[in-house]
Short mmCIF file of C-alpha atoms in Angstrom, two decimals:
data_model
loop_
_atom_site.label_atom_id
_atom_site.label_comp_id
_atom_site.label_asym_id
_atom_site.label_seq_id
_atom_site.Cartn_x
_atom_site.Cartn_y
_atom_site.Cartn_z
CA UNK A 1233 -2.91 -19.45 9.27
CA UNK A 1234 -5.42 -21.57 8.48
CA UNK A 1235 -8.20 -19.87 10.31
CA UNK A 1236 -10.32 -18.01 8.27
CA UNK A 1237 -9.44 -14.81 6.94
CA UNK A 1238 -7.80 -12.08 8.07
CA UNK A 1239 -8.90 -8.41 6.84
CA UNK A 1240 -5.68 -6.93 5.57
CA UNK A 1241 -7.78 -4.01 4.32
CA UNK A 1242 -7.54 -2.07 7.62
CA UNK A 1243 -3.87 -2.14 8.10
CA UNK A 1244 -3.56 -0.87 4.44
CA UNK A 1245 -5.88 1.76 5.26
CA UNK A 1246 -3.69 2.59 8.13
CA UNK A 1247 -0.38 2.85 6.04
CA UNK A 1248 1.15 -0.44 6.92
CA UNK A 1249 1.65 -3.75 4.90
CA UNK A 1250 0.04 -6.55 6.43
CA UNK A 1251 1.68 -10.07 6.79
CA UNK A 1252 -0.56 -12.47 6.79
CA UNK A 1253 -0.95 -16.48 6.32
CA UNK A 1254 -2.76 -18.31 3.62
CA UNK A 1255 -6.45 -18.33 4.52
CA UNK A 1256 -7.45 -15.63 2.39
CA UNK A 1257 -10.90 -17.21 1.50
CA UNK A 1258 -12.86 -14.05 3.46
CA UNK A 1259 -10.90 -11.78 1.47
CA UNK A 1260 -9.86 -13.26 -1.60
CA UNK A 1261 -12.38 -10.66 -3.66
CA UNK A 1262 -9.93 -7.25 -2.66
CA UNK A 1263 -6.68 -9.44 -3.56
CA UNK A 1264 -7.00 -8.58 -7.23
CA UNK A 1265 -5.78 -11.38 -8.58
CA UNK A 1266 -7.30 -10.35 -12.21
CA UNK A 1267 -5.71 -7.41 -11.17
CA UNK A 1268 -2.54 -5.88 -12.42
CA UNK A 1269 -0.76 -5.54 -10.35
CA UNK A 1270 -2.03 -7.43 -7.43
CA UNK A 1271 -1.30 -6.14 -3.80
CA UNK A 1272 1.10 -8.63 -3.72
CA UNK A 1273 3.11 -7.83 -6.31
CA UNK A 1274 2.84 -3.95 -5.56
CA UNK A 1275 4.23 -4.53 -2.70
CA UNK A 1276 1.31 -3.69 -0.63
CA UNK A 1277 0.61 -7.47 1.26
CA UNK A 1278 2.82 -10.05 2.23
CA UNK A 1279 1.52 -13.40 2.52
CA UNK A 1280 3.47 -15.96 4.35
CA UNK A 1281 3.25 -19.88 4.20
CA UNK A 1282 3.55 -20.80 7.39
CA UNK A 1283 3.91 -19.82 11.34
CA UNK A 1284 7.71 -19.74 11.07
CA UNK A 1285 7.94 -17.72 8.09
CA UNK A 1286 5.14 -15.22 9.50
CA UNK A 1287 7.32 -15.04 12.92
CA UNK A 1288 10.61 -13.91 10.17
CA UNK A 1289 8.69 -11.63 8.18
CA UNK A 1290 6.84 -10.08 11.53
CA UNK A 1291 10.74 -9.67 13.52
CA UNK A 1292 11.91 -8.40 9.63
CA UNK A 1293 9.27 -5.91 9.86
CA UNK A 1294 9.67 -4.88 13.02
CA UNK A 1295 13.36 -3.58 12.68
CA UNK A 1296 11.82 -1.17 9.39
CA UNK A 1297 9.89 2.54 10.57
CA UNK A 1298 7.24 2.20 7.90
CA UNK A 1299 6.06 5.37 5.82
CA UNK A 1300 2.68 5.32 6.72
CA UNK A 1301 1.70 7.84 4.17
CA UNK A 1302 3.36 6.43 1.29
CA UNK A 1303 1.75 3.00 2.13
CA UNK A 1304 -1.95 4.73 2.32
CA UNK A 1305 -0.94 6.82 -0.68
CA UNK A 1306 -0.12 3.35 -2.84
CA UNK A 1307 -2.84 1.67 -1.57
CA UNK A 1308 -5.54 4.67 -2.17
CA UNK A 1309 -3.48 4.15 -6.02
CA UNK A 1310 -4.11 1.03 -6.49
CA UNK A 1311 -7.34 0.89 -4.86
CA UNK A 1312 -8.74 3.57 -7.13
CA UNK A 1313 -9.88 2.35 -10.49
CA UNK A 1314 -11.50 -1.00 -8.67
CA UNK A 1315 -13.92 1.74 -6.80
CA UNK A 1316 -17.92 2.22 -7.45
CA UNK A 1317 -19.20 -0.98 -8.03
CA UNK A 1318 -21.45 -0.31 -5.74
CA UNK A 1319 -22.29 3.09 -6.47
CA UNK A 1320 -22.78 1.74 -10.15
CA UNK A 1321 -25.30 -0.85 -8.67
CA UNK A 1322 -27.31 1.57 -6.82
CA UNK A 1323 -27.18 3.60 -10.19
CA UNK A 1324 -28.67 0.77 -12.24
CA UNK A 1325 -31.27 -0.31 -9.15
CA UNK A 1326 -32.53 3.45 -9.10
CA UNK A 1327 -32.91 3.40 -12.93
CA UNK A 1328 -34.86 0.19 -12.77
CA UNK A 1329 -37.50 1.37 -10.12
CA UNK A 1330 -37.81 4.29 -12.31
CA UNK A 1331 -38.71 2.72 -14.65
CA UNK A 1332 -41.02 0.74 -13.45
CA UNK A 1333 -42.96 3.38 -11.16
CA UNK A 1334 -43.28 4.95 -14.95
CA UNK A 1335 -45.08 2.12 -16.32
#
C-alpha cells in the first residue's frame, strides 16, 4: 500500500491468491493487462484499495481452506502461453553471434 511492489508471483506459485494494495509498479509487467484474461479477472489476484479493505479481504480469506492445487494449476494455465521470451531471446542472441563468428 503504497510502498513499492509486492511480488504476488510467489504466492501464486504456492497455490494461493494474493491480496495485495495498489503499488504494483515492480510488478506491473506479469499483471497482463494486454492480457486476456488478466490475473485479476481470472480470479487469480486480488488487489485492494486501501488498508481497510486489505484487512476485509485478508479476515474474508482467512475463514476459506484454499485449493492449493487448483490455484497453481490456474495459474501454471494462464501463465503458459506468456512463457519463453527469454528463451526466444537467447535463441535470436545465439543466432546473431553465429553469424557473426561466420563472417
Amino acid at each position: 500500500l503504497g510502498l513499492g511492489g509486492q511480488n504476488f508471483l510467489e504466492a501464486l506459485s504456492a497455490g494461493i491468491v494474493p491480496c495485495v494494495g495498489q503499488s504494483l509498479e515492480n510488478f506491473r509487467w506479469a499483471l497482463g493487462e494486454d492480457m486476456s484474461p488478466t490475473l485479476v479477472e481470472a480470479g487469480l489476484l486480488q488487489v485492494c484499495k486501501n488498508g481497510k479493505e486489505v484487512q476485509e479481504t485478508l479476515i474474508a480469506n482467512a475463514a476459506v481452506i484454499p485449493d492449493r492445487e487448483n490455484v497453481r494449476s490456474r495459474f501454471l494455465t494462464w501463465l503458459a502461453p506468456h512463457t519463453g521470451g527469454s528463451r526466444h531471446a537467447a535463441k535470436l542472441v545465439t543466432e546473431a553471434v553465429e553469424r557473426h563468428t561466420c563472417l
